[in-house]
XYZ file of C-alpha atoms in Angstrom:
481
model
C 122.738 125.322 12.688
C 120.738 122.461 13.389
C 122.035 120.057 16.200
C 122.166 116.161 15.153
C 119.109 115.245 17.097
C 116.757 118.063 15.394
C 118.081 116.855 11.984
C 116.922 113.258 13.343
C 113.725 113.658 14.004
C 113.357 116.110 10.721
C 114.335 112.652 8.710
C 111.944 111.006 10.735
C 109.278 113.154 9.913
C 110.027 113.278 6.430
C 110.644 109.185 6.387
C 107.113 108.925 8.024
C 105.000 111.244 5.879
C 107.084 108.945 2.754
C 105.867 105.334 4.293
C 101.937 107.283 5.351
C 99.065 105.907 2.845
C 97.885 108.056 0.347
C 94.260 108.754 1.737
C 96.121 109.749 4.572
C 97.756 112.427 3.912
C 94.770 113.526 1.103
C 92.601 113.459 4.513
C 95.455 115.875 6.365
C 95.529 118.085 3.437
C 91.955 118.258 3.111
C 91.677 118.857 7.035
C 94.272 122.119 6.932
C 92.466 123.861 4.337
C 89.026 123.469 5.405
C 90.393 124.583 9.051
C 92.318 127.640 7.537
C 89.022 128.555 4.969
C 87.306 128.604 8.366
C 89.731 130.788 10.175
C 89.457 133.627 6.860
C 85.636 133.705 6.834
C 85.816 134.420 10.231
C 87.880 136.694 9.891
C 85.919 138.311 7.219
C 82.441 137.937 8.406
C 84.429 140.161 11.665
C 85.668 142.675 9.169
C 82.585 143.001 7.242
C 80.737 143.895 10.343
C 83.211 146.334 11.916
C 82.540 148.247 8.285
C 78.747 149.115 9.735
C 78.563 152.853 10.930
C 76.981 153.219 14.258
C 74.006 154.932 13.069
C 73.534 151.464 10.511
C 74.153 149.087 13.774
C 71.124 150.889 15.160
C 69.105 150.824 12.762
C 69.396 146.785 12.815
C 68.684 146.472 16.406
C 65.668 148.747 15.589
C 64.207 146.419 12.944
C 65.271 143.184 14.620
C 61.846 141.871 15.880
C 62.466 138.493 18.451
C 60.058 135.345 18.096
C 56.802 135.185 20.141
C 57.589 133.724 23.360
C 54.245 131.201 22.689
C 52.611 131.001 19.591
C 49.120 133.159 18.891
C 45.821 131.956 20.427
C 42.914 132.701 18.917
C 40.316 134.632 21.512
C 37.845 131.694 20.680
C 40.275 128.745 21.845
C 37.895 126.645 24.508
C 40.342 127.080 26.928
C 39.878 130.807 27.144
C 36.314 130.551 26.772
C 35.842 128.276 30.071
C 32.120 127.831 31.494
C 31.779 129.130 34.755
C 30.264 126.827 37.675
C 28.257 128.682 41.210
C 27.977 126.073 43.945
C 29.263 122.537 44.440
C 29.456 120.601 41.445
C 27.766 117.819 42.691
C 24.502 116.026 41.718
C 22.871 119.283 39.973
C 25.371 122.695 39.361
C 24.705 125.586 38.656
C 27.071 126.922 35.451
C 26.553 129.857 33.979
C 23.994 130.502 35.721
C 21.892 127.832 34.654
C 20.880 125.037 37.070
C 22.081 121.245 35.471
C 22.351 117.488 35.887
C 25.812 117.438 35.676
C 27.522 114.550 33.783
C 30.805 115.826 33.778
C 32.522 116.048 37.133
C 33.933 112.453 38.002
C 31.832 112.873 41.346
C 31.155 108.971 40.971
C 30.320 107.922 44.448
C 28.197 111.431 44.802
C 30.791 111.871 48.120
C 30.637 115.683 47.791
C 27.096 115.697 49.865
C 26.655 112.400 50.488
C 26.063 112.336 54.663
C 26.948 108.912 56.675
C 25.068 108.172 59.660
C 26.326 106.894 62.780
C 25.501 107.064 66.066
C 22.439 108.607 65.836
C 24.491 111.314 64.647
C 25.151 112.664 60.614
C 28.600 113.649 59.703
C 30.022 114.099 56.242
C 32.955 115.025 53.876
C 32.108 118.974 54.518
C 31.838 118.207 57.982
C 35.050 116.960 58.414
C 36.688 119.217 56.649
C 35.285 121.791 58.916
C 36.332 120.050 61.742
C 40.273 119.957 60.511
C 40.574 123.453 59.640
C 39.563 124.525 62.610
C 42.102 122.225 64.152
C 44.699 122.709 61.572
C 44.386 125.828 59.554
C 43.680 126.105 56.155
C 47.456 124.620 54.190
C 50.868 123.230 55.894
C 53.327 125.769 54.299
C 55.915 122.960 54.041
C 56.762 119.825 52.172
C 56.337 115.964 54.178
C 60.229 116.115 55.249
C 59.821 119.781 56.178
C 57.169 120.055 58.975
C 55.005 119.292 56.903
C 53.731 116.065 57.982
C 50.610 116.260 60.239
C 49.147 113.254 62.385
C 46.204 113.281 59.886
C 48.202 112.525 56.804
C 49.457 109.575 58.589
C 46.287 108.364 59.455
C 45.614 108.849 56.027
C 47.995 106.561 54.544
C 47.653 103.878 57.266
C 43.790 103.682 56.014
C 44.427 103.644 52.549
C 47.052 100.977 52.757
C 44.706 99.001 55.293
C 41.864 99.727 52.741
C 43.950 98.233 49.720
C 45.320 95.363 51.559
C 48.976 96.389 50.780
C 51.703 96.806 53.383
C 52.125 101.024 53.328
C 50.913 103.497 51.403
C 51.888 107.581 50.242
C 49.966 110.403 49.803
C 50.648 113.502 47.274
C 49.453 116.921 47.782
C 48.513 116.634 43.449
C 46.666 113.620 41.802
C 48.731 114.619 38.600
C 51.928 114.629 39.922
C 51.518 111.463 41.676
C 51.753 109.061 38.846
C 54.197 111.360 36.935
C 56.482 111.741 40.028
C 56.150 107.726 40.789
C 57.684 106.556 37.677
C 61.061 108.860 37.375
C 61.863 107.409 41.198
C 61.941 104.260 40.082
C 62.733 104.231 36.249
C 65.736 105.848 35.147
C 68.160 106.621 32.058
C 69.079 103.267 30.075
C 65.638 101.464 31.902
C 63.321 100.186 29.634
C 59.166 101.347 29.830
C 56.328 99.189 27.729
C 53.546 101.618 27.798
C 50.283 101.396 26.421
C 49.515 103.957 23.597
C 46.536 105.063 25.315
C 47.981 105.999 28.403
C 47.195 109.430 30.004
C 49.077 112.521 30.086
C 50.152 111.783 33.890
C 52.194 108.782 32.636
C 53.423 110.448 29.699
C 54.976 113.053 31.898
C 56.439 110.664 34.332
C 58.019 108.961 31.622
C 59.529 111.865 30.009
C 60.795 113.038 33.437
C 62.262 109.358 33.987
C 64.447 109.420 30.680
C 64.389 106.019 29.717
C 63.732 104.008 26.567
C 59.736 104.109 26.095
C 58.411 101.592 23.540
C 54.419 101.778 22.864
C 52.121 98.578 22.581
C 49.055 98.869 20.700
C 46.040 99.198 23.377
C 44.816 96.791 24.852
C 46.297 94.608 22.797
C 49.119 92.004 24.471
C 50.019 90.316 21.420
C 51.567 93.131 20.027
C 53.168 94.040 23.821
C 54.807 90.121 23.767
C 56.270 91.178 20.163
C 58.237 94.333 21.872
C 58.960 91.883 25.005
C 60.294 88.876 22.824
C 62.440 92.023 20.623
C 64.048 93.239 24.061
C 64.740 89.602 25.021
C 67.037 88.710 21.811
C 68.514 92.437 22.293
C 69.636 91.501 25.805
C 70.443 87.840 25.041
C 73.458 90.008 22.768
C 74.337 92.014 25.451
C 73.641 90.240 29.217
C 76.087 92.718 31.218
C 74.219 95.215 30.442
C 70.966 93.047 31.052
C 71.559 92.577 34.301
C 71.417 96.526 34.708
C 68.412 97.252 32.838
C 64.957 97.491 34.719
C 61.949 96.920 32.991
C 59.059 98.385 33.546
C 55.328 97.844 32.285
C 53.111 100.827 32.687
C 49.347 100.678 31.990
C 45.855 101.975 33.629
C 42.879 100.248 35.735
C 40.381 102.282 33.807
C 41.800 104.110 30.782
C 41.122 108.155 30.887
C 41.153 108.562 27.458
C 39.202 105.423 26.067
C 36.990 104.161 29.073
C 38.344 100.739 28.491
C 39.511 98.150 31.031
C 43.264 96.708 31.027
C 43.543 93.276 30.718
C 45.203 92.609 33.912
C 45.381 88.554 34.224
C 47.354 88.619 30.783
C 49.366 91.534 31.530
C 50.745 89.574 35.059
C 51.484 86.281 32.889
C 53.536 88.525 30.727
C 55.128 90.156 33.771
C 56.925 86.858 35.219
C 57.047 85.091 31.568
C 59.851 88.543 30.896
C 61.022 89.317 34.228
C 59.171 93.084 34.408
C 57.827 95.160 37.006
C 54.049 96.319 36.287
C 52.662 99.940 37.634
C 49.099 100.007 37.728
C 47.531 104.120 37.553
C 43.911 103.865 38.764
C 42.568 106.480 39.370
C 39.287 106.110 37.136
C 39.200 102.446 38.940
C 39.979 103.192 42.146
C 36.731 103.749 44.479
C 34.540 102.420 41.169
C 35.733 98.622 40.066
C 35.717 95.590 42.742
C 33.054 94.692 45.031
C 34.597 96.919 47.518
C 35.994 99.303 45.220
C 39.784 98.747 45.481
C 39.930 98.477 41.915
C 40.892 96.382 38.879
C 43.259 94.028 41.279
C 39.939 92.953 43.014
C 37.687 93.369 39.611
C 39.660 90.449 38.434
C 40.408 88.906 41.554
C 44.360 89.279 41.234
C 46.647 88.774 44.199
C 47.711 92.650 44.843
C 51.284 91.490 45.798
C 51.407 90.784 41.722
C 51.560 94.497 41.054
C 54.786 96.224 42.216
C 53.041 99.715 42.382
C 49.409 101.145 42.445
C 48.711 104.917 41.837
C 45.868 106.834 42.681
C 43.933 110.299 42.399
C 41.620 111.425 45.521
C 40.330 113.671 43.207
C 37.766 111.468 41.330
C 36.038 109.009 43.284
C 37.233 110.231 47.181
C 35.660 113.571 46.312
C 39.115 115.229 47.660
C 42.230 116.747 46.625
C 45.449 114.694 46.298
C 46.690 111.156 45.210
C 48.826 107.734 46.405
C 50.678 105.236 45.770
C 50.338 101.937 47.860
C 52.476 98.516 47.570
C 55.230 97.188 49.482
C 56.774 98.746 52.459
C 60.412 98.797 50.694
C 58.657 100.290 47.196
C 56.756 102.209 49.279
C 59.542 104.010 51.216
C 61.852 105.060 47.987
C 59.297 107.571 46.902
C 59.647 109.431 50.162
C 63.026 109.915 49.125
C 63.190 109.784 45.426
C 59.230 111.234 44.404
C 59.620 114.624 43.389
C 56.074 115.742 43.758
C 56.200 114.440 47.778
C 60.209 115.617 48.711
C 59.134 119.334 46.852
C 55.761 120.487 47.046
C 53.554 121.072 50.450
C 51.987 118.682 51.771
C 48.433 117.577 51.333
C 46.009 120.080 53.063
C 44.623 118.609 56.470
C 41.228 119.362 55.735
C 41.442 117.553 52.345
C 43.270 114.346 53.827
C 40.523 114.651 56.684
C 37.851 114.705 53.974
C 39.328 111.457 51.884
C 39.166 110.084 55.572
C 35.533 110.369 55.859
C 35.446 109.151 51.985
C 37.062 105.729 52.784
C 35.036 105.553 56.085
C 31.393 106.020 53.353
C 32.792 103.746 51.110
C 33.907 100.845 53.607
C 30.444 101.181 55.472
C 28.426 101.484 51.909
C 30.063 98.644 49.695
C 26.900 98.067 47.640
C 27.315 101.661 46.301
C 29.458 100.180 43.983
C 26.897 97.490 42.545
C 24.781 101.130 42.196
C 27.105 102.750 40.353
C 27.846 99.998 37.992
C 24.144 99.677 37.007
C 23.663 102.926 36.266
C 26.808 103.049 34.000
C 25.215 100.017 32.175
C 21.985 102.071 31.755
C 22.986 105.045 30.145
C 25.772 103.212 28.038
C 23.182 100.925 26.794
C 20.595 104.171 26.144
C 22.982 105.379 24.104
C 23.690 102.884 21.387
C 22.663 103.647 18.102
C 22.925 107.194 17.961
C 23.135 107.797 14.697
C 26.219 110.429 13.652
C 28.200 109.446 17.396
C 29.433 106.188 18.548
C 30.030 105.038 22.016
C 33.675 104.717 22.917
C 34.264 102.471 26.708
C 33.349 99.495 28.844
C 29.455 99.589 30.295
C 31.311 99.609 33.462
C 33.276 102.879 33.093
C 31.528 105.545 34.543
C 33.249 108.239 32.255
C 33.520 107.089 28.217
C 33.335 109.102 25.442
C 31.237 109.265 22.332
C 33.011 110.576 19.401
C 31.945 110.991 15.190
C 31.062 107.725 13.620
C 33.183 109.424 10.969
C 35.694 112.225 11.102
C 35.206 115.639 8.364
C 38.607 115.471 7.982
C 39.365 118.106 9.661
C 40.182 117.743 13.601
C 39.046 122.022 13.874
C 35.651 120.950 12.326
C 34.959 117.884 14.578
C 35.601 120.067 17.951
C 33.043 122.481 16.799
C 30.626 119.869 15.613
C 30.934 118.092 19.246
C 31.138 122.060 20.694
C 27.700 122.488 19.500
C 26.361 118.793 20.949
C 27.527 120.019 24.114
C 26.272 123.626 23.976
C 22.242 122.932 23.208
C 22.515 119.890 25.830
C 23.291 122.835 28.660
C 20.426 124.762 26.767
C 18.232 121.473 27.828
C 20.069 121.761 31.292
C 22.240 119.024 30.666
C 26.124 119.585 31.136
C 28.465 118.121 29.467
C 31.844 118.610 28.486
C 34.581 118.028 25.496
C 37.934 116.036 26.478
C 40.705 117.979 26.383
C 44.128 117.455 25.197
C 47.230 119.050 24.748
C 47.294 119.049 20.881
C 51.255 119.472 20.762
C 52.296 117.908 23.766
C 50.259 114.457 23.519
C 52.661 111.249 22.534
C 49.870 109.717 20.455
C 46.537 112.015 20.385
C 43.043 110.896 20.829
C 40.278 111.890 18.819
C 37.772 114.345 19.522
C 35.104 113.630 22.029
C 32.472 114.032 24.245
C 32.872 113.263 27.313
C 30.104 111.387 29.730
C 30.703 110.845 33.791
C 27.952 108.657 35.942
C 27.214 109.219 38.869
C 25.223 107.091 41.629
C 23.131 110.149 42.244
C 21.834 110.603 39.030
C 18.080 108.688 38.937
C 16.871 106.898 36.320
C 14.831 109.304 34.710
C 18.013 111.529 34.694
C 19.595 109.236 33.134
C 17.357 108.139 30.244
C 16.392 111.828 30.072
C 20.307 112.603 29.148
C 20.263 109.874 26.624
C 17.058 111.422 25.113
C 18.544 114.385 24.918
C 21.861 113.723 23.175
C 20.294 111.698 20.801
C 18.089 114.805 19.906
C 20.814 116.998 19.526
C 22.601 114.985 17.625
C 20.447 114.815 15.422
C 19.802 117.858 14.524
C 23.396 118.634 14.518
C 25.281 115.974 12.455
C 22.190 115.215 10.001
């Protein structure tokens, strides 16, 4: 027998289900019998295996075959088919066994051999990396926070921050990871990132790594950039608490890697304190190459360096070394040495390769009109090489590394490498090297086209240079026509 208060709530129960709406209960109904269909084919799938034999079960795990852990690679792919360099790749290399003008290293300031005099006495990059690795062994075997900081890599960032007229600087042991380990310390889930389309695969990296909201501009182009800014402004006019949380960030390059073309900083710092964003600034194709004094597209322009809330940096290109840094404000500055993945987790920088970048800054401050060099000879070969008929030039005359890529595509991105493959291949017949850009196909946000890629150098002559031209223009010829 039921007691009075379990016959209550039954009339309760029964009172509610009477006064429920209709789709209610439809939706409650429908709910039961879709959960107990589920429970039966479970229930059946588990019988219908337990009905294999033994010998049947083994047979399956005998014809099961598991996916490729990476797709196939043909034996033919470029990167497995790599040309093969004997000797410094400086001025003239040696690759395959063939002696070349090399236009392909980004050896811009020629710092790989370049000697400085003083004193009476000649000293150079070699030199002093002899000199610290006899002092300090060959690596450090520890990350900055680990004892892995040396009295060099201080020295180090106290020039480069002295040299860039900013307040401190940091050095990474990886010019890749510098940029892509910069942004993520700063930028984080539910920031916001306006990014050019053309930016390199560092940044795109860092920004993956980082999490937050990405939204491309058109290159170059800051019309289209205000559009996304003015869309984010009525967005966060809806929703000011979480406004005042959201960082924005705008991330472009000095120099671009992948076009040759030059950012157009004054515009880009209007935009910066019209919409309240922060502005990172990845130079290393700039760095050592734009500015009377080579600090770059800041002094290019003639921009007050406290505009830019971070600059980033390779060694690799024109310091001749290993490595890369960031340089701005003391307090910006001092967040990476805490928060930058590639400083707090990898070794530190070599002391022989922060020695050399020493000796690099030490050239470059006592050789300024290098950089006047350097920027004439781009102009040279980039105006040599107009009209070649078949191949377009792609970059600034001031870039020492553009690109020249098919007036017109065959449609078919396979068929354009090999086309460029083969410009490249009888130029190193004519003991000229060159070399293809390369991309990962899959992994790139918004891929380039196919190119060729061309790197200046101040030690290349003029002959050298209009030989080169010559050359390409030959080959090209007789390739595309």
């Amino acid at each position: 027998m039921a007691t009075a208060t379990e016959q209550w709530v039954l009339v309760e129960m029964v009172q509610a289900l009477y006064e429920a709406p209709a789709y209610h209960l439809i939706l409650e109904g429908i709910l039961i019998l879709w959960i107990i269909r589920l429970l039966f084919s479970k229930t059946y799938k588990l019988q219908e295996r337990s009905d294999l034999t033994v010998k049947e079960k083994e047979e399956l795990i005998e014809e099961w075959q598991p996916e490729p852990l990476v797709p196939p690679v043909p034996k033919d792919h470029p990167a497995l088919n790599y040309n093969i360099v004997s000797g410094p790749p400086s001025h003239k290399t040696v690759v395959n066994g063939k002696e070349c003008i090399n236009f392909a290293s980004f050896n811009f300031l020629g710092l790989l051999d370049n000697p400085r005099v003083k004193y009476n006495s000649c000293t150079s990059i070699k030199a002093a990396a002899l000199a610290s690795l006899k002092k300090y062994g060959v690596g450090t075997c520890g990350p900055r926070g680990f004892y892995g900081t040396f009295d060099v890599h201080l020295d180090l960032e106290d020039r480069l921050a002295k040299f860039m007229k900013t307040e401190e600087a940091i050095i990474y042991s990886y010019g890749f990871a510098t940029i892509a380990s910069a942004i993520p310390a700063y930028s984080k889930r539910g920031d916001i990132v306006f990014v050019d389309r053309a930016a390199c695969f560092a940044i795109q990296k860092g920004l993956q790594a980082s999490r937050s909201d990405i939204k491309l501009f058109k290159h170059n182009d800051m019309a289209d950039l205000e559009r996304l800014l003015k869309e984010q402004e009525i967005e966060d006019q809806k929703n000011p608490r979480k406004a005042r949380v959201t960082r924005r960030f705008i991330v472009v390059e000095g120099l671009y890697m992948n076009t040759g073309t030059i950012c157009p900083l004054p515009e880009l710092v209007k935009l910066k304190y019209k919409y309240k964003a922060r502005i990172f600034l990845e130079e290393s194709l700039s760095f050592g190459v734009l500015g009377e004094h080579g600090r770059g597209v800041t002094e290019h322009y003639g921009i007050n360096i406290d505009d830019i809330d971070l600059i980033s940096a390779n060694m690799e290109n024109a310091l001749a070394s290993i490595g890369g840094f960031c340089c701005g404000r003391s307090f910006v500055i001092d967040h990476q040495r805490l928060s930058g993945q590639g400083y707090c987790f990898s070794a530190s920088l070599p002391p022989l390769l922060a020695a050399a970048a020493i000796e690099a800054l030490n050239i470059m401050e006592e050789n300024p009109g290098i950089f006047a060099v350097l920027k004439e000879k781009c102009g040279q070969i980039h105006k040599a090489l107009q009209g070649i008929s078949g191949l377009k030039v792609v970059g600034e005359s001031l870039s020492p590394a553009f690109h020249l890529q098919l007036e017109e595509s065959t449609g078919s991105r396979e068929q354009d490498v090999r086309l460029l493959q083969e410009i490249v291949d009888q130029c190193m017949n004519r003991s000229i090297a060159l070399t293809q850009a390369r991309y990962l196909e899959k992994e790139e946000k918004c891929l380039p086209p196919p190119s060729i890629r061309v790197v200046v150098t101040v030690e290349q002559t003029e002959e050298e240079l209009e030989r080169a031209a010559s050359t390409i223009k030959e080959v090209a010829q007789a390739v595309l026509l």
